Coordinates of C-alpha atoms and ligand atoms in Angstrom, one line a residue:
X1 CA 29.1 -3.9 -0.1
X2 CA 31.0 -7.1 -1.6
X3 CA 29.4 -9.9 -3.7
X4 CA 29.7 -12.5 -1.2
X5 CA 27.3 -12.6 1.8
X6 CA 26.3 -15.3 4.2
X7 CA 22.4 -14.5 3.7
X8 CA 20.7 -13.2 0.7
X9 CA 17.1 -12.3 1.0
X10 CA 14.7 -11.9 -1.6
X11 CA 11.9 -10.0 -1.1
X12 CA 11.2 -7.0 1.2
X13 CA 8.2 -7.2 2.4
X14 CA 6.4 -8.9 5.8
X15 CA 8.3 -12.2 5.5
X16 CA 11.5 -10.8 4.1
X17 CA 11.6 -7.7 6.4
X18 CA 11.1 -10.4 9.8
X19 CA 13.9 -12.7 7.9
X20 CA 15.8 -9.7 8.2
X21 CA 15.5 -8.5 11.6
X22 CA 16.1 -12.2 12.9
X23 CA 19.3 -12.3 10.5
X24 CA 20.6 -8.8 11.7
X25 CA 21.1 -10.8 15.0
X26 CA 23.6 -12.9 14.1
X27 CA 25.6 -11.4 10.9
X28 CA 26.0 -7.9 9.6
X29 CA 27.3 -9.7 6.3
X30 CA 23.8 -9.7 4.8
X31 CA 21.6 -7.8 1.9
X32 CA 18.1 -7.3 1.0
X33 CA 17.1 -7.4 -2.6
X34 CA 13.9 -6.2 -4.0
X35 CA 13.2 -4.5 -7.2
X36 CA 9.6 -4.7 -7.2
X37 CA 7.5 -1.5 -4.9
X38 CA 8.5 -1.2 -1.1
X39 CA 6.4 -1.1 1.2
X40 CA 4.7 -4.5 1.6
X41 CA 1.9 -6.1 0.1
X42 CA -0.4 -5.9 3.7
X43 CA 0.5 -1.9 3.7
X44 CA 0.2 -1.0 0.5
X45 CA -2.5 -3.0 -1.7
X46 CA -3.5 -6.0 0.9
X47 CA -4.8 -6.3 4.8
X48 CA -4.8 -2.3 4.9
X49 CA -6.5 -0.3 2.3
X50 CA -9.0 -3.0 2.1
X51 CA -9.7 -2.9 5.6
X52 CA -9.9 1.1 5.2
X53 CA -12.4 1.0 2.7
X54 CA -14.4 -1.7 4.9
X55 CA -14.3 0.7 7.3
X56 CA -15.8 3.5 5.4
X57 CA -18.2 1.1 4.0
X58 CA -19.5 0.3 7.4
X59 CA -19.7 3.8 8.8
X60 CA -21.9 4.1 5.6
X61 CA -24.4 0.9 6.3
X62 CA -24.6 2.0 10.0
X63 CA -26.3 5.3 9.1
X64 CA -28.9 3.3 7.3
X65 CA -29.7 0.8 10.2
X66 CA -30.4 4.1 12.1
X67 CA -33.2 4.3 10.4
X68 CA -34.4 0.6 11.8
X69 CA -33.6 2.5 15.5
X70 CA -36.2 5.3 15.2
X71 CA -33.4 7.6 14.4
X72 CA -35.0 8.4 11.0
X73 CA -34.8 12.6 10.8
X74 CA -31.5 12.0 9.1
X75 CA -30.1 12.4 5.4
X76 CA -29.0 8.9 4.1
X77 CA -25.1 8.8 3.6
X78 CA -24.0 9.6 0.2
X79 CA -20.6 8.5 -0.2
X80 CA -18.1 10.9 -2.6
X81 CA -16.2 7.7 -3.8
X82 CA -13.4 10.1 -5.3
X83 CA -12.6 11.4 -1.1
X84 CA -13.7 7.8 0.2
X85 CA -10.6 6.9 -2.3
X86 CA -8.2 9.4 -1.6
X87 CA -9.0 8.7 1.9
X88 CA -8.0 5.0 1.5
X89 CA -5.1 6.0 0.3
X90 CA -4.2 8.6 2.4
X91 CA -4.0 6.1 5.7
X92 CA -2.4 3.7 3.0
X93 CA 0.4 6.2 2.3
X94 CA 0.9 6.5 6.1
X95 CA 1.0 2.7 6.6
X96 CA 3.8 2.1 3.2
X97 CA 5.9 5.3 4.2
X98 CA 6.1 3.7 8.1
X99 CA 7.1 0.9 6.9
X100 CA 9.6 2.5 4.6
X101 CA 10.7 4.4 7.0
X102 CA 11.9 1.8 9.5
X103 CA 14.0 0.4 6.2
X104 CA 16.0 3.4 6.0
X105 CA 17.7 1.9 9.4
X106 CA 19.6 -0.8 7.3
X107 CA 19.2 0.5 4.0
X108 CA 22.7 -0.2 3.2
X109 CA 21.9 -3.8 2.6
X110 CA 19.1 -2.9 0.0
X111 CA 19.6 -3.9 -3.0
X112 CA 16.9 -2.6 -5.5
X113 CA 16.9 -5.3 -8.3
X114 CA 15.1 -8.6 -9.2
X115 CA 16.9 -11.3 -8.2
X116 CA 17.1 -14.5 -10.5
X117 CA 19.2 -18.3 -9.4
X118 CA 21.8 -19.2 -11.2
X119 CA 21.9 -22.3 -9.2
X120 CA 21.7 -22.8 -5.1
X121 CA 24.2 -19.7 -4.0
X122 CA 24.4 -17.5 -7.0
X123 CA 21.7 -14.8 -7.7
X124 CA 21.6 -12.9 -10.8
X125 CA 20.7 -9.3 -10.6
X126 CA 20.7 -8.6 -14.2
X127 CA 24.0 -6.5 -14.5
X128 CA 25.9 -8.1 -11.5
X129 CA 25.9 -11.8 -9.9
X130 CA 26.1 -12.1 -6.0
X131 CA 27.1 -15.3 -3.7
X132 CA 24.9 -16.3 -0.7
X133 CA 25.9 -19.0 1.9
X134 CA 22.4 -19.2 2.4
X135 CA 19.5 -17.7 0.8
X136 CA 15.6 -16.8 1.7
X137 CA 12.8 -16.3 -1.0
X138 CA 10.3 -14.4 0.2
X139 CA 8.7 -12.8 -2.8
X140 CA 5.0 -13.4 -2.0
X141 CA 2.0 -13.8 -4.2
X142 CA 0.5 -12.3 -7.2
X143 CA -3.2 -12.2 -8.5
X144 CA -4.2 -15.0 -10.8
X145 CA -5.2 -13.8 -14.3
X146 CA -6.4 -15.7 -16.9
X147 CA -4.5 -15.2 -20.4
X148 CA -7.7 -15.3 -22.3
X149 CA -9.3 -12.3 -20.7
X150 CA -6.1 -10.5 -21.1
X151 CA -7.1 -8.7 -23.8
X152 CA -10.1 -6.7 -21.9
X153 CA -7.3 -5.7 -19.5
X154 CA -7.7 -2.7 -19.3
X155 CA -11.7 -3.2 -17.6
X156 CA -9.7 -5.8 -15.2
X157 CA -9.2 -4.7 -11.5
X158 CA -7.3 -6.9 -8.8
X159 CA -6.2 -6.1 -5.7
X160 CA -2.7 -4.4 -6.8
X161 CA -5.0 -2.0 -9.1
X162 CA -7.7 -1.5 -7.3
X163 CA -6.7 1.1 -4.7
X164 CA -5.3 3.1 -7.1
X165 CA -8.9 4.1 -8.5
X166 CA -9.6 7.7 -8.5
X167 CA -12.9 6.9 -8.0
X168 CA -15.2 3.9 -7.9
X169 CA -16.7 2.2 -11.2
X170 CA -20.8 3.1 -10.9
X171 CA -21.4 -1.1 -12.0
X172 CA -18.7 -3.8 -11.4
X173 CA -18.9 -8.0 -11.8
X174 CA -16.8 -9.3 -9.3
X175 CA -15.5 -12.8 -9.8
X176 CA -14.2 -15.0 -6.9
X177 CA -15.8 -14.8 -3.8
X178 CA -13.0 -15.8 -1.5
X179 CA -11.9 -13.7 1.7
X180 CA -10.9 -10.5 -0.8
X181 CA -13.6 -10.7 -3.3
X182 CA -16.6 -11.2 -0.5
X183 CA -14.8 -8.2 1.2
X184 CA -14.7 -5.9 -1.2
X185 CA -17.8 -6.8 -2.9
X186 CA -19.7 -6.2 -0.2
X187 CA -17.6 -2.9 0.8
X188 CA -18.7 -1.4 -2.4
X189 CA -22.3 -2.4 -2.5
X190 CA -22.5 -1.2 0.7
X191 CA -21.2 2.1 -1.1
X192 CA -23.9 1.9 -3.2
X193 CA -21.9 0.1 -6.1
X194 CA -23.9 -2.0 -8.1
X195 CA -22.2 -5.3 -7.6
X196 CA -22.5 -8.8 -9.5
X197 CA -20.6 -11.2 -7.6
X198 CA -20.1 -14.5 -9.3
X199 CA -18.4 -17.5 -7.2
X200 CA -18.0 -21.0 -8.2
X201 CA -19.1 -22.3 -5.3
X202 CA -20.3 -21.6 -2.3
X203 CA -17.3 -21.4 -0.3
X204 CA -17.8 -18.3 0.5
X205 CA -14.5 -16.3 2.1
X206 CA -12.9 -20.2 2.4
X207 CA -15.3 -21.8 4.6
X208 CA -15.6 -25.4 4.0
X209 CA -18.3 -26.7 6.3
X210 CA -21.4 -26.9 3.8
X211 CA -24.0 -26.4 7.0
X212 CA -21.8 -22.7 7.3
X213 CA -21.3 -22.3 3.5
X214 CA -24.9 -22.5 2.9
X215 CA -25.8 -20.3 6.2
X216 CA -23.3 -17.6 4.9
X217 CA -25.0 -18.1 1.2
X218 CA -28.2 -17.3 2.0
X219 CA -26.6 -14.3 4.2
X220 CA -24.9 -12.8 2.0
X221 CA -27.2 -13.3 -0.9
X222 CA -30.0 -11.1 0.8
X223 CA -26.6 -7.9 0.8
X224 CA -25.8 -8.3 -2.8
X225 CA -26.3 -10.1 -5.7
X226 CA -24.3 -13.4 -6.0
X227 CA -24.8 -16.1 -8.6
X228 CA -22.8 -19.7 -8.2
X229 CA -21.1 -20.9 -11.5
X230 CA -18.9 -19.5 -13.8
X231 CA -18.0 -16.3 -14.7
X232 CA -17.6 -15.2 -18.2
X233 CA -16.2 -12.2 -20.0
X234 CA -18.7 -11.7 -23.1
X235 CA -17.3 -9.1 -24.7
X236 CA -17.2 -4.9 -24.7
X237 CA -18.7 -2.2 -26.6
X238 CA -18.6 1.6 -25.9
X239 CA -16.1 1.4 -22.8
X240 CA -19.1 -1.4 -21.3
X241 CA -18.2 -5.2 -20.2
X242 CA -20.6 -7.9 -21.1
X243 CA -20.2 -10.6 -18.5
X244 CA -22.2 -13.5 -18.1
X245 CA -23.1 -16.8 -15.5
X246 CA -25.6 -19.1 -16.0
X247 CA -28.2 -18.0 -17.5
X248 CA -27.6 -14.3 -16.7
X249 CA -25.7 -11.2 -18.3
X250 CA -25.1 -7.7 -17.1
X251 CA -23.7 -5.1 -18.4
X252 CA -20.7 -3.2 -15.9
X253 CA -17.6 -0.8 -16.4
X254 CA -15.3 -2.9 -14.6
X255 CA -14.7 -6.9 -13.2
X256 CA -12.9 -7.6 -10.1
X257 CA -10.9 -10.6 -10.7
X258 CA -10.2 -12.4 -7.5
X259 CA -10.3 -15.5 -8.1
X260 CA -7.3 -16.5 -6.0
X261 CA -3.9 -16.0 -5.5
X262 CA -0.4 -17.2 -6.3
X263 CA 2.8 -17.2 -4.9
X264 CA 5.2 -15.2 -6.9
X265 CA 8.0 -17.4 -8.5
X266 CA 7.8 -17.0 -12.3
X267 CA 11.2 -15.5 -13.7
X268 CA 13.4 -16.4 -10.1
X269 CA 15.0 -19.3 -12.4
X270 CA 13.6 -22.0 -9.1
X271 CA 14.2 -24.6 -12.3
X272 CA 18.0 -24.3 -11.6
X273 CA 17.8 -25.4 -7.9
X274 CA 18.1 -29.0 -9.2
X275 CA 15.6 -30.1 -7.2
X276 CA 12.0 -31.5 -8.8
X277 CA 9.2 -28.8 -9.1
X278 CA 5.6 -30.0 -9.0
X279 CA 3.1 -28.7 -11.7
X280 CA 2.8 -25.4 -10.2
X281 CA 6.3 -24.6 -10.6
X282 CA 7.0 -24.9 -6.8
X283 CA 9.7 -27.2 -4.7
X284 CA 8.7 -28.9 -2.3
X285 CA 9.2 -27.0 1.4
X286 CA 9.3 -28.6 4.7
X287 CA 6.8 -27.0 6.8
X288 CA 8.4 -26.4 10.0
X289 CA 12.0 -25.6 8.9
X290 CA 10.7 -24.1 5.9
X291 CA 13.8 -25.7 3.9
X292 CA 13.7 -26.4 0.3
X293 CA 14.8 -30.2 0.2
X294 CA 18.3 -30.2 1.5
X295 CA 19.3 -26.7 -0.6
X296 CA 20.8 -24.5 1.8
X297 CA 17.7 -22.0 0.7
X298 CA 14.2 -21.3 2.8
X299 CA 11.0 -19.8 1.6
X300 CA 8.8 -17.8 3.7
X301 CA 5.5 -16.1 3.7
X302 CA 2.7 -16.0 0.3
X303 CA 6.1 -17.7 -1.7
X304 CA 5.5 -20.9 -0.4
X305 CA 1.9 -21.2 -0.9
X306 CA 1.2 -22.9 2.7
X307 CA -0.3 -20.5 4.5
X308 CA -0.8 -16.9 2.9
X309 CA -2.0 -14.6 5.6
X310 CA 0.0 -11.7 7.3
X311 CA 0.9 -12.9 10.6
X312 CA 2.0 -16.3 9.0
X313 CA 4.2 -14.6 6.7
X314 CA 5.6 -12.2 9.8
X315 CA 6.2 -16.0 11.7
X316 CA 7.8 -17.7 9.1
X317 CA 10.1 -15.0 8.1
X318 CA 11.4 -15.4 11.8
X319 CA 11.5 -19.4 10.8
X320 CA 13.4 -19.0 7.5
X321 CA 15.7 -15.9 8.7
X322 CA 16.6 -18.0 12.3
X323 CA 17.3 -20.9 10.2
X324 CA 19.2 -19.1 7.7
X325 CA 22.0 -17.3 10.1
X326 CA 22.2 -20.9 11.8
X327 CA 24.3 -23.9 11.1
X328 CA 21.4 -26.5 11.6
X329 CA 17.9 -25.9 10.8
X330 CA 15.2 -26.0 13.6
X331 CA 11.8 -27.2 13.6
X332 CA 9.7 -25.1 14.8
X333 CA 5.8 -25.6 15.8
X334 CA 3.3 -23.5 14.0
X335 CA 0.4 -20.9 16.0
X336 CA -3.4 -22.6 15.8
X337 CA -4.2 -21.7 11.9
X338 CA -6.7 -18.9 12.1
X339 CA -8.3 -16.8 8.9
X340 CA -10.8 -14.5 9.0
X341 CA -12.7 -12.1 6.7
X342 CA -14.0 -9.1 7.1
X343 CA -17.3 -9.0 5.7
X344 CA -20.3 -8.1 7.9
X345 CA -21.4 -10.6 9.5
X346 CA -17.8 -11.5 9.7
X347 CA -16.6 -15.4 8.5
X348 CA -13.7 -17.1 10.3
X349 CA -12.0 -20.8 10.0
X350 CA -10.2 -21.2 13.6
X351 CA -7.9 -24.7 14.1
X352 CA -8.6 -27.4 11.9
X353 CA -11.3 -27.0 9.0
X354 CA -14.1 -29.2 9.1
X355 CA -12.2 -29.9 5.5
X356 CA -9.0 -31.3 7.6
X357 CA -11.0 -33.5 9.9
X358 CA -13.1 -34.5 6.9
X359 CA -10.0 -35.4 5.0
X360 CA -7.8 -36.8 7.8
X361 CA -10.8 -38.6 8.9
X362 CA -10.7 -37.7 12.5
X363 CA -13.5 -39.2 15.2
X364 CA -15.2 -35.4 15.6
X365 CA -18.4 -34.4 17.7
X366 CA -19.8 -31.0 16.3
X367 CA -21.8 -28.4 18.2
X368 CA -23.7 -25.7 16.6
X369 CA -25.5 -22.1 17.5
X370 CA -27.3 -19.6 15.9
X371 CA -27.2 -15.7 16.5
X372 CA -30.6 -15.5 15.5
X373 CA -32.3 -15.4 19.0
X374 CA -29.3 -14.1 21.5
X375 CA -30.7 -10.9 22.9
X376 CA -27.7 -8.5 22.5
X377 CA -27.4 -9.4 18.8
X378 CA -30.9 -8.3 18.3
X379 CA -30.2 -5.8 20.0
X380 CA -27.4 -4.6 17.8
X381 CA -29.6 -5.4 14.7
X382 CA -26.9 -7.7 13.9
X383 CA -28.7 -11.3 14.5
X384 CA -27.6 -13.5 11.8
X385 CA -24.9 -15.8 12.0
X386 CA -24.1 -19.6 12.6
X387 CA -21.1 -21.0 14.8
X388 CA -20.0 -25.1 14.1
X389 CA -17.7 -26.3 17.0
X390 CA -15.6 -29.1 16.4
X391 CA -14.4 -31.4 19.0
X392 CA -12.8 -34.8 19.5
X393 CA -14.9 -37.4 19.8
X394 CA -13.2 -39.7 22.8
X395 CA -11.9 -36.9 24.8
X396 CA -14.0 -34.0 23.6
X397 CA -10.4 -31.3 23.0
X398 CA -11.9 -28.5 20.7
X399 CA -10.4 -29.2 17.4
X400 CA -11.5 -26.4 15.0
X401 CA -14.6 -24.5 14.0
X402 CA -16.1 -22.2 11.7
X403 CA -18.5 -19.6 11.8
X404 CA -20.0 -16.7 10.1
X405 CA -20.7 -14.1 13.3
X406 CA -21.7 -10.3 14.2
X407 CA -17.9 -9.5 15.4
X408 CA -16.9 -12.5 14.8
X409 CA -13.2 -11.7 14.3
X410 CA -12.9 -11.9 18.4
X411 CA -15.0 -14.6 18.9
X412 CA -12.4 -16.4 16.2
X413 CA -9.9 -15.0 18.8
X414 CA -11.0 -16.8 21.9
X415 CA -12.0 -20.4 20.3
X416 CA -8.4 -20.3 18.7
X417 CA -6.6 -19.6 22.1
X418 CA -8.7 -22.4 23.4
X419 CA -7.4 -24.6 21.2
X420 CA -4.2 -22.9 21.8
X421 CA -4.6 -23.5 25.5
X422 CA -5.7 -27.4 25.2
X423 CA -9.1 -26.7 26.3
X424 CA -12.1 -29.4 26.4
X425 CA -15.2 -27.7 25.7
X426 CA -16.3 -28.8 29.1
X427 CA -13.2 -26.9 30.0
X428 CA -14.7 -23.3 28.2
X429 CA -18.2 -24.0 29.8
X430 CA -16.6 -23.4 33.1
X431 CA -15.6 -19.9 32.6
X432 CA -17.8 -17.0 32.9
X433 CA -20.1 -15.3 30.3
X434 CA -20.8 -11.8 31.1
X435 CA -24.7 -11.0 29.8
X436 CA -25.8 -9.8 27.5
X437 CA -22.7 -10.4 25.2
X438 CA -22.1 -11.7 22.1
X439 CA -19.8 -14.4 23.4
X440 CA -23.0 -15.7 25.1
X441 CA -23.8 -16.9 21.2
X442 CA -20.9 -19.9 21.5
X443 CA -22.7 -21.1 24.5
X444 CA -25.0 -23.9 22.8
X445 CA -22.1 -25.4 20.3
X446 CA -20.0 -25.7 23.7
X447 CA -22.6 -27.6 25.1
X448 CA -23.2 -29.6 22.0
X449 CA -20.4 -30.7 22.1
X450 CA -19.4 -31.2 25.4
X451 CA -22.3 -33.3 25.7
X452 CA -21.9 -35.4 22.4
X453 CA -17.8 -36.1 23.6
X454 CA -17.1 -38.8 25.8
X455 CA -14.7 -36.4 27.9
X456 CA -15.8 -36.3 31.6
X457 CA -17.9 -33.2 32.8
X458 CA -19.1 -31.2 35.3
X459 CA -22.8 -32.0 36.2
X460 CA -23.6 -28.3 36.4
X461 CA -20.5 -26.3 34.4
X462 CA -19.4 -25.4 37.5
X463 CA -16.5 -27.7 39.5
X464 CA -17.2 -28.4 43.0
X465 CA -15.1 -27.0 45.3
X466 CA -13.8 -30.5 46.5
X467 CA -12.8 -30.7 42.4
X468 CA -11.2 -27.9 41.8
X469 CA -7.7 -27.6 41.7
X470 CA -5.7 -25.4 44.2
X471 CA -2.6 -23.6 43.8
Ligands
LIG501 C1 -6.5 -7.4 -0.9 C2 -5.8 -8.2 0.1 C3 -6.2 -8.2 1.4 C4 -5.6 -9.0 2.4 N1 -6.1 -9.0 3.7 C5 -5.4 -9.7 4.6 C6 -5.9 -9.7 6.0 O1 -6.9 -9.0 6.3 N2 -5.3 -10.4 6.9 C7 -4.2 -11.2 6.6 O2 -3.7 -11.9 7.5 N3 -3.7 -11.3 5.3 C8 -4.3 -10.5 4.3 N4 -3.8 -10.5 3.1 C9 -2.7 -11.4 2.8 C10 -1.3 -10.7 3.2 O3 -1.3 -9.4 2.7 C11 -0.2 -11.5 2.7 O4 -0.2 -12.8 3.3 C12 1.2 -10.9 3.1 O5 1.3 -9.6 2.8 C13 2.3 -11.7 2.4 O6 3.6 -11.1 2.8 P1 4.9 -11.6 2.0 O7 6.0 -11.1 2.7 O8 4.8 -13.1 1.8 O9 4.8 -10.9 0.5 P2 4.9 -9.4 0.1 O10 4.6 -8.4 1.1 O11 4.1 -9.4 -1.2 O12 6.4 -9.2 -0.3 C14 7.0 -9.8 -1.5 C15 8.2 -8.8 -1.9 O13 9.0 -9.6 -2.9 C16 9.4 -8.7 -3.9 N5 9.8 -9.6 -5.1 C17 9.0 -10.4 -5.8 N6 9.7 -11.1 -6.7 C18 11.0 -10.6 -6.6 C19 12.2 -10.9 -7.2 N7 12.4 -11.9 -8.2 N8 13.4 -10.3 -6.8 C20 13.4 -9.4 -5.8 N9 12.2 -9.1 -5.1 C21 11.0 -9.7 -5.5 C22 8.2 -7.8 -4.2 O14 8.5 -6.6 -4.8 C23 7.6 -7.6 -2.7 O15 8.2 -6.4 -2.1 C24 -4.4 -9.8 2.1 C25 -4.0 -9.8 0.8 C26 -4.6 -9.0 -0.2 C27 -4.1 -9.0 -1.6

């Protein structure tokens, strides 16, 4: 390998690897650097192993429902958290080494170093320098962490730690109640963990309609214990935490800190880019070419802060790497946002936020349901949950929504390929609900706001046949 390539990419995991394959298309004249652990952040400590333990933790709470089915000659689960652990990380491993294993294809372009600018096409590698025509940062996030509870580190967890336990702590605080902290909070009290979960607000898991936020507060507050204000690290004694909010103090062996996320730039020397940085330390990126200013650099996936979920940083690595190996850079239109969490009842933003249409002050009709009444949720001893459509006002197009659902990860699914698809609500009200199903749930919001948008409808939800269009 020379020193002079025509794309340099830093970082190997989701957003880098995509980069890479896009890159591979164009020019063999490329490398990879990463000194940090291969594998990617989703494999290794993100999307997967916490979805593994959720998993386990579910399997768990479903033997004690049971009970509520007349299935009650039964022992209660009693999780072994050192094999629910080693279990984690045993589908982990198999995740990180597949992904490591489809590296070894090009691993001649791996460099396995930190990479640092020097300015705009020179990276420093610490004992060698390296030219790039064009470069991509994709170096993702990092957990936020306080430097005055730095010295009670070792009682810290965060997400790159906490796999890694041999077992689970018998009491943990957890602070932050966003989409990691609500699912592993609840996870482990499911496991029979005693949890404190303190959140500063009640955006719980991101939501950001107060109707929802309060609906999921009151939800989740009957699961576990959560307290809204600040958390606060006391002090220890005898291996023991002392943390406090409010009022309040308990006594645990560990604290979860998630209280958000950053994106992974400190020591990549973006200060001698030339171009101005905002407080944060970040450039400023143009969201559909992904282009710092007019540098002939891109930044894709948790690095850029805009969007920092998996299949974002999979779709802007393919951005950053076409633009990259081109000679012009191409705008390119972004998927319907979508985030959802895993908790049970699941939470889900789809489309714009009721945040968004708050801020950019769109005219917005909003319908609502409840899961509290729909026969196959009872059924499924699952009926909690609260759905808040949001549609335009003049001609009723569904704009966003957000929900807290049983299963709500699908129903996410279909309201964000209806906005995908253009749909009016009037539009979704025409198709077919199978009964009983839990789609049968979004039925009143639909209606809501069908009925509260000046869009024309159908007088029955069904289009005559003299309407409907042929061919
Ligand atoms: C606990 C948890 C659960 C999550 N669950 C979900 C989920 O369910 N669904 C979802 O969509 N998203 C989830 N996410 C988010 C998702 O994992 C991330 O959005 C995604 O992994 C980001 O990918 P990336 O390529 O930007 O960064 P990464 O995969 O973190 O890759 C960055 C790479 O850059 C390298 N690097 C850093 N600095 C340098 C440097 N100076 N020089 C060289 N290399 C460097 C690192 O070693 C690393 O390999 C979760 C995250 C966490 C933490």
């Amino acid at each position: 390998m020379g020193n002079r390539f025509d794309v340099a990419i830093i970082g190997a995991g989701t957003a880098g690897l995509t980069a890479r394959a896009e890159v591979s298309k164009r020019t063999e004249n490329y490398v990879v650097i990463d000194g940090g652990t291969l594998g990617t952040t989703c494999a290794s400590v993100g999307c997967m192993p916490s979805k593994a333990l959720i998993e386990i933790a579910n399997a768990a709470h479903k033997q004690v429902l049971l009970r509520n089915f007349g299935i009650s000659d039964m022992d209660l689960p009693h999780p072994d958290n050192a094999k629910v652990m080693s279990h984690v990380r045993r589908l982990r491993d198999r995740f990180v080494d597949g992904v490591i294993k489809d590296m070894d294809r090009w691993k001649k372009h791996l460099i396995r170093k930190n990479a640092r600018f020097i300015d705009a096409n020179t990276l420093d590698l610490g004992d060698e320098r390296l030219l790039a025509d064009r470069i991509i940062i994709a170096t993702g996030s990092k957990s936020v962490m306080p430097e005055r509870w730095s010295r009670y580190r070792r009682y810290l967890l965060f997400s790159e730690d906490f796999f890694e336990l041999e077992s689970l702590p018998r009491r943990i605080a957890i602070f932050g109640l966003g989409p990691n902290g609500i699912e592993l909070g609840q996870a482990l009290t499911q496991l029979g963990i005693e949890v404190f979960a303190i959140s500063k607000n009640k955006a719980l898991g991101g939501l950001t309609d107060p109707d929802v936020q309060e609906y999921a507060f009151q939800t989740f507050s009957k699961k576990m214990s959560i307290e809204i204000g600040s958390g606060e690290i006391l002090g220890e004694s005898d291996g023991e935490l002392s943390v406090a909010c409010n009022d309040k103090s308990w006594t645990v062996d560990r604290v979860l800190l998630a209280i958000g996320r950053q994106p992974a730039v400190e020591g990549l020397g973006l200060e001698n880019l030339g171009v101005p940085l905002d407080g944060r330390g970040m450039p400023r990126v143009d969201e559909g070419t992904l282009q710092i200013e007019n540098l002939p650099i891109f930044m894709a996936g948790d690095a850029n802060g805009i969007r920092p979920l998996l299949h974002e940083a999979s779709d802007e690595g393919r951005i950053a790497g076409h633009n990259a190996a081109s000679s012009e850079s191409a705008c390119f239109e972004r998927r319907v946002p979508l985030q959802i969490v895993f908790s049970n009842p699941n939470i889900a933003v789809v489309g714009q936020s009721f945040a968004s249409l708050m801020e950019s002050e769109a005219d917005f009709v909003i319908g609502e349901s409840n899961y509290e009444h729909l026969g196959r949720a009872i059924m499924m001893d699952c009926n909690e949950g609260m759905f808040r459509l949001y549609a335009g006002k003049h001609d009723g197009y569904i704009l966003g929504a957000e929900l807290i659902a049983p299963h709500g990860e699908h129903l996410a699914h279909l309201i964000n390929w209806s906005i995908g698809s253009q749909l009016h609500a009037a539009d979704v009200l025409s198709m077919p609900l199978y009964h009983p199903v839990l789609e049968e749930g979004l039925r009143k919001a639909f209606r809501d706001a069908a009925r509260e948008s000046a869009a024309i409808k159908p007088q029955h939800e069904m289009l005559r046949c003299e309407d409907a269009i042929v061919g």
